[in-house]
């Protein structure tokens, strides 16, 4: 049934297929109407000339009725059709019903003209060619649905046949048509029908192909601007649209603001409830955003980060409201919303820069309990510029030797001598002066450049060792701080082996510190990397023990040689009674786990005495020395202020 309907052209067609047919017919109508216009003008000129030459102008009204009226009718139809189809294709009109009417009317007039002229010719004993010509003309140019074509053209043939069949044939003098004429007419009708069907099917399959292509294109267009997880727009769309908005003169910049949103603690939510639930939360939050910021540009930036371009009026209130709403979604994890806002400058055109600044403002209030909104201001701009400076100049800083290693001694509590050094990075910048790690480590981690710095520190430490060994100077094992990203961004273990071999540094002279917070989730790649480090002969220290939530899990899941007890424990010393009990127990724990204990942040002799008394193996802190350049450390040793543990002094 379906097949039959489709064969007749009666199946339901999609809008795009219908539009394709319509547009094709409109294009064809232009050629058709031009041919008709030229032809009819020429016919009228020719007719007039014949009348004048044969001196028949006196009988003009007779010829007018017989010929001119037909020419004028067809000419008018041609002109109207021409004007309409040109206007349609130029997009000046979209009145489809009018177009359809004109198309049918024009076709009927063409066919009528064919029939009329052919009957005239037939009456004169001539051929019936005009009818056939007009049939071919209409059929070739326009695409008819088979059933419609069948009805119209068959009617034309039948009507024509009936008309000439009742006329007296001039050549035979008999009424009706000859068998030859009948056969010719029938053959023509069959050909016409076949042509209609094949033309229709060809165009239909082309239209369907175009439709599929268009569907594919629109799908591609859609997925390229939609975030697949949340279904809201992605950053590609955001950047393009924001750029348009920023470049529009009508945009009220003073009222425009970029917002960067971050769901704080989302990671814990994911860990507690699983990725599926995390995804659902992001979806719900995205919907909330779209609802609350209707009419604004809302996109997912990445992970649990979203960006918006909206009006400043009332946006802080909306954020506060959202902040409340997110608490209904949080379950047992304390989620909170952080929002950074940035108002673009008058000349600003780059949405990426604006998002970066809004993000910077957002990061500024991270971990600030109770603060959910931060407007970017001049002081942030200064810090932002410094950040840009760091990201853009890390390579040249390494090349130019601006990255320096400062050493802080680690003391053996048993003899009060230096038994180790911690290598801590400093950036001596010509523009910003001496930068502490707090000013660049996190930024380099954020921009995934931290491995460059750490490799530079490894190389300098190894070089310092070799120089000291060559000079027969004392040298003690050095601990290096590694970022967890080092293991992702490069083969840091391979690099360490290579460089220590190059400078002939014994492997027990290099220790690796990994901070507790880097180890929150059990990551097999970290475990593998740490095993590689151990296998290569390096010791691994757990840095900042007790600073995070998962300290004890970390001890269970990973293998460490030294535990560095975070300095926050000592900060309560003498104020909080519990501090000493806790420290005592942690030190006891390290003994049970066969780890060496080291407490950092030792600032007073009392703290040191206490640590020694509870059996903490090592201590580090300002009491002995701040981190200093190697030359300064040497001076302290030479002056007798610090002593090196005897086992490290060359004989
Ligand atoms: P960290 O590894 O916990 O380093 C100890 C930090 O505490 C150092 O700060 C040190 O100067 C400071 N400190 C030492 N003793 C005391 C004390 O008695 N009292 C107080 N208040 N502070 C003390 P610094 O050098 O600013 O380093 C900060 C952090 O930057 C380091 O924390 C470490 O996580 C990171 N870092 C430093 N150098 C590097 C590096 O080369 N690579 C990587 N990835 N991170 C580094
Ligand atoms: Ca450290
Ligand atoms: Ca530490």
XYZ file of C-alpha atoms and ligand atoms in Angstrom:
699
model
C 0.000 0.000 0.000
C 2.730 2.336 1.050
C 4.586 1.475 -2.139
C 1.515 2.167 -4.245
C 0.943 5.489 -2.538
C 4.541 6.419 -3.066
C 4.323 5.342 -6.681
C 1.390 7.658 -7.204
C 3.111 10.426 -5.286
C 0.470 10.309 -2.561
C 2.691 9.417 0.391
C 3.184 12.022 3.084
C 6.175 14.135 2.361
C 8.323 16.018 4.799
C 8.384 19.780 4.650
C 11.901 19.830 3.304
C 10.964 17.497 0.428
C 7.911 19.626 -0.339
C 10.057 22.724 -0.283
C 12.551 21.087 -2.606
C 9.822 20.320 -5.163
C 8.415 23.778 -4.864
C 11.765 25.503 -5.296
C 12.656 23.288 -8.261
C 9.375 24.171 -9.939
C 9.877 27.846 -9.238
C 13.313 27.756 -10.820
C 11.935 25.937 -13.851
C 9.138 28.483 -14.117
C 11.678 31.184 -14.828
C 12.950 29.366 -17.938
C 9.420 28.450 -18.926
C 8.117 31.967 -18.650
C 11.087 33.461 -20.519
C 10.567 31.006 -23.392
C 6.856 31.772 -23.441
C 7.346 35.546 -23.330
C 9.896 35.554 -26.159
C 7.837 33.119 -28.205
C 4.562 35.007 -27.836
C 6.104 38.379 -28.675
C 7.660 36.841 -31.719
C 4.321 35.209 -32.688
C 2.498 38.511 -32.407
C 5.090 40.313 -34.498
C 4.983 37.563 -37.084
C 1.185 37.568 -37.154
C 0.982 41.337 -37.485
C 3.528 41.266 -40.287
C 1.491 38.584 -42.119
C -1.685 40.648 -41.706
C 0.013 43.778 -43.037
C 1.720 42.010 -45.974
C -1.514 40.266 -46.955
C -3.498 43.429 -46.369
C -5.770 41.748 -43.836
C -5.692 44.445 -41.194
C -9.254 45.365 -42.010
C -10.317 42.061 -40.552
C -8.200 42.537 -37.386
C -10.975 41.828 -34.912
C -11.445 38.375 -36.429
C -7.740 37.561 -36.076
C -7.630 39.144 -32.665
C -10.260 36.766 -31.397
C -8.737 33.799 -33.104
C -5.014 34.302 -32.435
C -4.022 37.490 -30.625
C -6.202 36.796 -27.626
C -4.379 33.480 -27.090
C -0.977 35.074 -27.519
C -1.852 37.846 -25.083
C -3.242 35.398 -22.555
C -0.123 33.244 -22.632
C 2.171 36.261 -22.636
C 0.429 37.704 -19.590
C 0.613 34.361 -17.783
C 4.317 34.159 -18.661
C 5.025 37.660 -17.330
C 3.122 37.091 -14.085
C 4.826 33.733 -13.569
C 8.233 35.247 -14.299
C 7.776 38.090 -11.831
C 6.539 35.797 -9.099
C 9.210 33.129 -9.441
C 12.023 35.702 -9.534
C 10.626 37.358 -6.423
C 10.290 34.009 -4.695
C 13.822 32.903 -5.453
C 15.182 36.225 -4.288
C 13.327 35.774 -1.039
C 11.048 38.750 -1.643
C 7.905 36.698 -1.238
C 7.047 33.449 0.461
C 3.394 33.184 -0.475
C 3.490 29.544 -1.426
C -0.240 29.220 -2.069
C -0.118 32.080 -4.593
C 2.886 30.491 -6.261
C 1.129 27.139 -6.474
C -1.941 28.749 -7.944
C 0.124 30.605 -10.531
C 2.032 27.456 -11.391
C -1.174 25.537 -12.082
C -2.763 28.439 -13.863
C 0.283 28.944 -16.036
C 0.443 25.233 -16.882
C -3.240 25.133 -17.717
C -2.906 28.192 -19.922
C 0.061 26.620 -21.714
C -1.880 23.409 -22.284
C -5.005 25.322 -23.252
C -2.958 27.336 -25.713
C -1.501 24.133 -27.157
C -4.952 22.627 -27.560
C -6.454 25.808 -28.999
C -3.720 26.442 -31.580
C -3.489 22.803 -32.558
C -7.247 22.658 -33.125
C -6.925 25.727 -35.342
C -4.066 24.079 -37.200
C -5.923 20.801 -37.442
C -8.875 22.599 -38.916
C -6.553 23.946 -41.602
C -5.312 20.428 -42.334
C -2.058 20.960 -40.584
C -0.220 19.023 -37.857
C -1.239 18.920 -34.216
C 2.288 19.794 -33.176
C 1.531 22.807 -30.978
C -0.430 20.652 -28.550
C 2.369 18.125 -28.355
C 4.999 20.831 -28.017
C 3.141 22.437 -25.131
C 2.675 19.049 -23.470
C 6.388 18.309 -23.666
C 7.153 21.837 -22.588
C 5.033 21.681 -19.435
C 6.039 18.145 -18.551
C 9.746 18.647 -19.044
C 9.991 21.796 -17.022
C 7.658 21.151 -14.138
C 7.686 18.186 -11.830
C 4.263 16.662 -11.356
C 3.243 14.195 -8.754
C 2.344 11.089 -10.816
C -1.317 11.146 -9.854
C -1.699 14.879 -10.454
C 0.226 14.630 -13.711
C -1.936 11.710 -14.747
C -5.150 13.619 -14.094
C -4.117 16.878 -15.728
C -2.364 15.511 -18.767
C -4.770 12.670 -19.411
C -7.607 15.208 -19.270
C -5.736 17.397 -21.739
C -5.201 14.460 -24.112
C -8.801 13.269 -23.785
C -10.223 16.755 -24.227
C -7.993 17.350 -27.234
C -8.851 13.985 -28.702
C -12.596 14.533 -28.248
C -12.354 17.969 -29.841
C -10.448 16.904 -32.938
C -12.384 13.675 -33.209
C -15.563 15.663 -33.764
C -13.981 17.842 -36.451
C -13.834 17.270 -40.173
C -10.356 16.331 -41.230
C -9.445 18.651 -44.065
C -7.263 16.132 -45.925
C -9.750 13.214 -45.835
C -12.951 15.141 -45.578
C -14.117 12.672 -42.963
C -15.198 13.358 -39.432
C -12.752 12.160 -36.787
C -9.128 11.266 -36.583
C -7.137 8.760 -38.546
C -5.833 5.619 -36.882
C -2.293 7.000 -37.291
C -3.243 10.144 -35.360
C -4.873 8.054 -32.654
C -1.806 5.827 -32.305
C 0.460 8.862 -32.272
C -1.639 10.542 -29.605
C -1.703 7.390 -27.493
C 2.068 6.904 -27.786
C 2.591 10.519 -26.828
C 0.322 10.120 -23.805
C 2.238 7.014 -22.661
C 5.566 8.840 -23.118
C 4.237 11.822 -21.221
C 3.162 9.631 -18.316
C 6.450 7.757 -18.239
C 8.341 10.973 -18.243
C 6.216 12.392 -15.435
C 6.831 9.346 -13.248
C 10.559 9.120 -13.844
C 11.067 12.854 -13.463
C 9.140 12.795 -10.209
C 11.089 9.873 -8.790
C 14.416 11.346 -9.769
C 13.611 14.635 -8.081
C 12.138 12.874 -5.067
C 15.270 10.824 -4.482
C 17.390 13.957 -4.882
C 15.161 15.782 -2.397
C 15.415 12.918 0.054
C 19.174 12.836 -0.326
C 19.310 16.572 0.300
C 17.039 16.143 3.280
C 19.256 13.474 4.822
C 22.293 15.618 4.189
C 20.588 18.574 5.781
C 19.532 16.465 8.757
C 23.107 15.263 9.127
C 24.395 18.807 8.852
C 21.975 20.159 11.353
C 22.822 17.274 13.694
C 26.511 18.069 13.346
C 25.810 21.752 13.819
C 23.804 20.952 16.912
C 26.292 18.635 18.553
C 29.107 21.054 17.819
C 27.435 23.688 19.985
C 25.741 21.519 22.602
C 27.362 20.005 25.626
C 26.456 16.304 25.494
C 26.238 15.799 29.227
C 24.015 18.683 30.267
C 22.325 19.515 26.976
C 23.031 23.222 27.358
C 25.363 25.111 25.043
C 29.076 24.453 25.051
C 31.991 26.869 24.974
C 32.235 26.962 21.192
C 28.763 28.437 21.085
C 29.430 30.683 24.052
C 32.557 32.193 22.530
C 30.951 32.839 19.156
C 27.799 34.340 20.591
C 29.595 36.346 23.286
C 31.909 37.747 20.632
C 28.885 38.871 18.619
C 27.327 40.469 21.683
C 30.550 42.258 22.600
C 30.949 43.671 19.115
C 27.376 44.975 18.890
C 27.123 48.722 19.356
C 23.744 48.295 20.966
C 25.192 46.244 23.848
C 24.955 48.089 27.140
C 28.411 47.230 28.465
C 27.934 48.842 31.819
C 25.152 46.389 32.436
C 26.923 43.331 31.005
C 28.746 40.800 33.124
C 30.576 37.514 32.634
C 29.997 34.989 35.400
C 32.118 31.953 36.141
C 30.458 29.367 38.375
C 32.058 26.547 40.269
C 30.302 23.954 42.400
C 32.604 23.596 45.343
C 33.002 20.080 46.698
C 31.543 18.509 43.595
C 34.463 16.102 43.552
C 33.466 14.753 46.967
C 29.884 14.373 45.755
C 31.153 12.325 42.823
C 33.234 10.194 45.119
C 30.394 9.595 47.516
C 27.507 9.022 45.124
C 29.304 7.902 41.944
C 29.697 9.418 38.499
C 26.155 8.706 37.399
C 24.708 10.699 40.275
C 27.343 13.394 39.694
C 26.237 13.695 36.081
C 22.611 13.938 37.118
C 23.499 16.724 39.519
C 25.281 18.632 36.758
C 22.263 18.232 34.488
C 19.882 19.458 37.144
C 22.143 22.362 37.935
C 22.417 23.280 34.242
C 18.618 23.319 34.013
C 18.405 25.494 37.097
C 20.879 27.904 35.561
C 18.937 28.161 32.315
C 15.728 28.724 34.225
C 17.149 31.330 36.545
C 19.054 33.160 33.836
C 16.474 32.991 31.095
C 17.503 35.020 28.069
C 21.173 35.019 29.052
C 23.999 33.139 27.421
C 24.577 30.024 29.563
C 27.212 27.374 28.815
C 29.121 24.583 30.460
C 32.779 25.481 30.675
C 34.166 22.125 31.834
C 33.605 19.635 34.658
C 31.504 21.415 37.289
C 32.218 24.866 35.853
C 29.728 27.026 33.998
C 29.958 30.437 32.343
C 27.304 33.031 31.689
C 26.987 36.303 29.905
C 24.166 38.185 31.503
C 23.040 41.524 32.859
C 24.504 42.711 36.104
C 21.202 43.803 37.552
C 19.992 41.250 40.061
C 22.578 38.661 39.155
C 24.056 38.499 42.628
C 20.607 37.826 44.096
C 20.031 35.091 41.539
C 23.357 33.500 42.456
C 22.444 33.591 46.128
C 19.138 31.958 45.303
C 20.897 29.260 43.276
C 23.310 28.829 46.130
C 20.354 27.964 48.347
C 18.810 25.699 45.747
C 21.989 23.690 45.331
C 21.854 22.866 49.011
C 18.656 20.936 48.378
C 20.580 18.740 45.955
C 23.658 18.099 48.012
C 22.728 15.025 50.069
C 25.340 14.460 52.717
C 28.080 16.351 50.925
C 28.346 20.033 51.651
C 28.078 21.615 48.213
C 28.393 25.336 47.731
C 28.289 27.634 44.771
C 31.128 30.015 43.995
C 30.703 32.736 41.431
C 33.268 35.119 39.961
C 31.997 38.121 38.015
C 33.796 40.244 35.471
C 32.525 43.344 33.688
C 34.164 43.748 30.272
C 35.981 46.961 29.426
C 34.609 49.181 26.684
C 37.090 48.023 24.090
C 37.065 44.383 25.130
C 36.148 41.873 22.429
C 37.641 38.569 23.584
C 35.208 36.390 25.600
C 37.965 33.915 26.532
C 39.923 36.593 28.360
C 36.760 37.744 30.090
C 35.981 34.158 31.196
C 39.540 33.781 32.476
C 39.113 36.877 34.621
C 35.722 35.812 35.934
C 37.274 32.448 36.761
C 40.113 34.164 38.538
C 37.615 36.061 40.687
C 35.811 32.782 41.372
C 39.012 31.000 42.426
C 39.704 33.903 44.738
C 36.816 32.900 47.012
C 37.390 29.159 46.862
C 37.483 27.694 50.343
C 36.125 30.977 51.775
C 33.200 29.634 53.690
C 29.998 31.623 53.279
C 31.254 33.698 50.357
C 29.618 32.909 47.085
C 30.128 35.996 44.913
C 33.284 37.873 43.977
C 33.494 40.831 41.628
C 36.721 41.193 39.695
C 38.475 44.426 40.685
C 41.752 46.301 40.318
C 43.615 44.309 42.951
C 42.560 41.065 41.287
C 43.639 42.516 37.948
C 47.124 43.006 39.350
C 47.257 39.403 40.515
C 45.751 38.232 37.265
C 48.503 39.987 35.333
C 51.095 38.295 37.514
C 49.455 34.974 36.826
C 49.540 35.618 33.074
C 53.165 36.570 33.472
C 53.915 33.237 35.159
C 52.111 31.141 32.591
C 53.658 33.000 29.678
C 57.182 33.107 31.077
C 57.863 29.760 32.720
C 59.928 28.557 29.744
C 62.051 31.673 29.507
C 62.442 31.810 33.298
C 63.908 28.294 33.227
C 66.089 29.139 30.250
C 67.388 32.342 31.836
C 68.078 30.704 35.204
C 65.452 32.683 37.137
C 64.244 29.483 38.792
C 66.437 28.868 41.824
C 66.662 26.103 44.396
C 66.569 27.150 48.028
C 67.474 24.556 50.605
C 65.977 24.143 54.046
C 67.834 21.856 56.432
C 66.203 18.860 58.077
C 67.668 18.055 61.472
C 68.293 14.743 63.145
C 66.654 15.163 66.575
C 69.124 12.749 68.165
C 72.208 14.873 67.490
C 70.773 18.208 66.313
C 72.723 17.996 63.053
C 71.647 18.370 59.455
C 70.692 15.021 57.997
C 68.792 16.239 54.957
C 67.731 19.211 52.878
C 64.436 20.048 51.307
C 64.715 21.626 47.886
C 62.201 24.458 47.561
C 61.721 26.431 44.386
C 62.030 30.207 44.106
C 61.449 32.390 41.063
C 63.748 35.396 40.952
C 61.863 37.511 38.480
C 63.380 40.708 37.055
C 59.945 42.345 37.044
C 58.198 40.954 40.134
C 61.216 40.253 42.352
C 61.571 37.076 44.423
C 58.449 34.960 44.060
C 57.697 32.243 46.651
C 56.219 28.917 45.443
C 52.814 30.029 46.670
C 52.811 32.533 43.805
C 53.448 30.079 41.001
C 53.107 26.371 41.934
C 49.328 26.287 41.838
C 49.217 28.322 38.635
C 51.705 26.038 36.935
C 49.616 23.091 38.068
C 46.443 24.675 36.755
C 48.076 25.236 33.376
C 49.744 21.828 33.443
C 53.249 23.245 33.257
C 54.471 22.158 36.672
C 56.630 19.314 35.349
C 58.882 21.851 33.644
C 59.664 23.475 36.954
C 60.156 20.192 38.777
C 62.516 18.902 36.111
C 64.494 22.117 36.392
C 64.762 21.664 40.178
C 65.878 18.021 39.794
C 68.609 19.080 37.395
C 69.869 21.885 39.668
C 69.923 19.683 42.760
C 71.868 16.992 40.915
C 74.278 19.615 39.595
C 74.762 21.005 43.125
C 75.468 17.501 44.410
C 78.065 16.852 41.709
C 79.803 20.193 42.352
C 79.934 19.499 46.114
C 81.183 15.942 45.606
C 83.880 17.142 43.200
C 84.997 19.722 45.788
C 84.829 17.167 48.614
C 82.285 19.310 50.371
C 79.730 17.637 52.660
C 76.383 16.944 51.072
C 73.283 15.386 52.538
C 70.279 13.703 50.908
C 67.881 16.165 49.338
C 64.135 15.764 49.223
C 62.320 17.022 46.120
C 58.689 18.073 45.955
C 56.764 16.355 43.176
C 53.354 17.336 41.964
C 50.957 14.520 41.134
C 50.705 16.048 37.692
C 54.402 15.337 37.101
C 53.462 11.681 36.764
C 50.786 12.514 34.212
C 52.579 15.159 32.204
C 55.909 13.430 31.650
C 57.951 10.379 32.544
C 59.263 12.053 35.653
C 60.725 8.836 37.063
C 62.649 8.196 33.842
C 63.881 11.783 33.899
C 64.990 11.496 37.514
C 66.953 8.314 36.790
C 68.543 9.818 33.700
C 69.634 13.054 35.369
C 70.846 11.437 38.584
C 72.922 9.041 36.477
C 74.268 11.905 34.403
C 75.536 13.721 37.525
C 76.417 10.481 39.313
C 74.140 11.142 42.265
C 73.621 8.044 44.438
C 69.919 7.236 44.490
C 69.745 7.289 48.272
C 70.671 10.987 48.064
C 67.392 11.900 46.409
C 64.041 11.551 48.137
C 60.655 12.336 46.683
C 57.996 14.194 48.644
C 54.406 13.685 47.571
C 51.807 15.713 49.348
C 48.930 13.958 51.001
C 46.309 15.940 49.110
C 47.619 14.530 45.820
C 46.621 11.060 46.925
C 42.971 11.490 47.837
C 41.627 8.892 45.474
C 43.217 5.560 44.879
C 44.862 6.018 41.532
C 46.521 3.018 40.017
C 48.777 5.110 37.811
C 50.168 6.858 40.897
C 50.715 3.556 42.600
C 52.536 2.247 39.539
C 54.697 5.372 39.354
C 55.528 5.127 43.035
C 56.502 1.496 42.674
C 58.778 2.501 39.817
C 60.399 5.106 42.067
C 60.936 2.564 44.814
C 62.275 -0.009 42.376
C 64.723 2.573 41.044
C 66.034 3.056 44.579
C 64.457 6.359 45.583
C 62.674 6.871 48.890
C 59.190 8.328 48.974
C 58.048 10.718 51.648
C 54.491 11.538 52.548
C 54.347 15.330 52.745
C 51.880 17.357 54.829
C 50.492 14.361 56.715
C 47.288 15.301 58.481
C 46.490 18.288 56.275
C 43.662 16.582 54.385
C 40.745 14.307 55.070
C 42.143 11.000 53.993
C 45.441 10.786 55.881
C 44.898 7.328 57.265
C 43.597 5.891 54.007
C 46.692 7.177 52.289
C 48.834 5.253 54.747
C 46.856 2.130 53.985
C 46.893 2.437 50.195
C 50.443 3.630 49.523
C 53.917 2.724 50.671
C 56.005 5.505 52.273
C 59.416 5.647 53.890
C 59.139 8.947 55.729
C 56.149 10.753 57.147
C 56.323 14.540 57.211
C 53.880 15.670 59.835
C 52.133 18.817 58.747
C 53.128 22.022 60.468
C 49.564 22.767 61.509
C 49.988 20.233 64.354
C 52.834 22.232 65.837
C 51.052 25.537 65.455
C 48.748 24.511 68.294
C 51.636 23.508 70.511
C 51.559 25.141 73.961
C 48.058 26.512 73.310
C 46.073 23.383 72.808
C 46.737 20.521 75.215
C 45.592 17.932 72.748
C 48.361 18.842 70.287
C 51.076 17.012 72.159
C 48.928 13.904 72.586
C 48.083 13.830 68.907
C 51.695 14.335 67.859
C 52.846 11.658 70.231
C 50.367 9.217 68.749
C 51.251 10.042 65.180
C 54.923 9.478 65.929
C 53.996 6.197 67.577
C 52.032 5.247 64.493
C 55.013 5.881 62.200
C 57.142 3.584 64.351
C 54.544 0.828 64.071
C 54.454 1.297 60.326
C 58.272 1.290 60.170
C 58.374 4.824 58.863
C 60.744 7.614 59.747
C 58.937 10.568 61.338
C 59.664 14.195 60.516
C 57.803 17.180 61.870
C 57.887 20.432 59.938
C 57.334 23.985 61.083
C 59.545 23.803 64.159
C 59.953 27.380 65.303
C 60.900 27.203 68.994
C 63.427 25.246 71.095
C 60.533 23.944 73.242
C 58.895 22.420 70.200
C 62.171 20.812 69.241
C 62.778 19.405 72.726
C 59.290 18.002 72.815
C 59.696 16.295 69.433
C 62.991 14.780 70.468
C 61.449 13.547 73.712
C 58.502 11.830 72.029
C 60.871 10.082 69.624
C 60.216 12.042 66.445
C 63.244 11.239 64.270
C 63.641 14.488 62.388
C 62.639 18.126 62.561
C 62.530 20.968 60.090
C 61.654 24.592 60.575
C 62.626 28.213 60.911
C 64.234 27.410 64.272
C 67.185 25.984 62.352
C 66.926 27.861 59.095
C 64.531 29.226 56.559
C 64.994 27.917 53.022
C 68.153 29.636 51.706
C 70.424 29.446 48.652
C 73.143 26.808 48.889
C 75.896 29.432 49.356
C 74.092 30.863 52.373
C 73.635 27.427 53.868
C 77.378 26.824 53.476
C 78.082 30.048 55.343
C 75.865 28.881 58.206
C 77.754 25.594 58.307
C 81.133 27.262 58.007
C 80.279 29.701 60.801
C 79.257 26.789 63.023
C 75.627 27.923 63.260
C 74.593 24.571 61.749
C 76.392 21.270 61.789
C 76.242 18.455 59.277
C 75.639 14.985 60.659
C 79.018 13.234 60.790
C 78.022 10.376 58.488
C 77.737 12.889 55.621
C 81.042 14.640 56.141
C 83.680 13.287 53.724
C 86.628 11.740 55.430
P 55.997 22.219 51.625
O 56.580 21.151 50.821
O 55.114 21.817 52.765
O 57.188 23.084 52.109
C 57.298 23.614 53.357
C 56.959 25.036 53.350
O 56.892 25.507 54.703
C 58.008 25.899 52.679
O 57.351 26.983 52.069
C 58.820 26.417 53.836
O 59.447 27.636 53.573
C 57.796 26.568 54.918
N 58.342 26.410 56.227
C 59.406 25.674 56.614
N 59.633 25.776 57.939
C 58.688 26.620 58.413
C 58.404 27.135 59.719
O 59.075 26.861 60.718
N 57.348 27.942 59.844
C 56.603 28.286 58.770
N 55.575 29.099 58.966
N 56.838 27.848 57.542
C 57.885 27.007 57.357
P 57.612 27.353 50.595
O 59.068 27.214 50.290
O 56.962 28.638 50.385
O 56.885 26.222 49.797
C 55.531 26.162 49.805
C 55.060 24.934 49.099
O 55.339 25.008 47.705
C 55.748 23.667 49.551
O 55.180 23.212 50.680
C 55.548 22.773 48.389
O 54.292 22.138 48.461
C 55.537 23.720 47.228
N 56.813 23.665 46.525
C 57.950 24.317 46.846
N 58.928 23.995 45.959
C 58.395 23.129 45.085
C 58.894 22.436 43.918
O 60.038 22.530 43.540
N 58.026 21.641 43.248
C 56.743 21.486 43.639
N 55.952 20.702 42.948
N 56.236 22.111 44.721
C 57.052 22.919 45.429
Ca 57.559 19.463 50.920
Ca 55.147 20.059 53.881
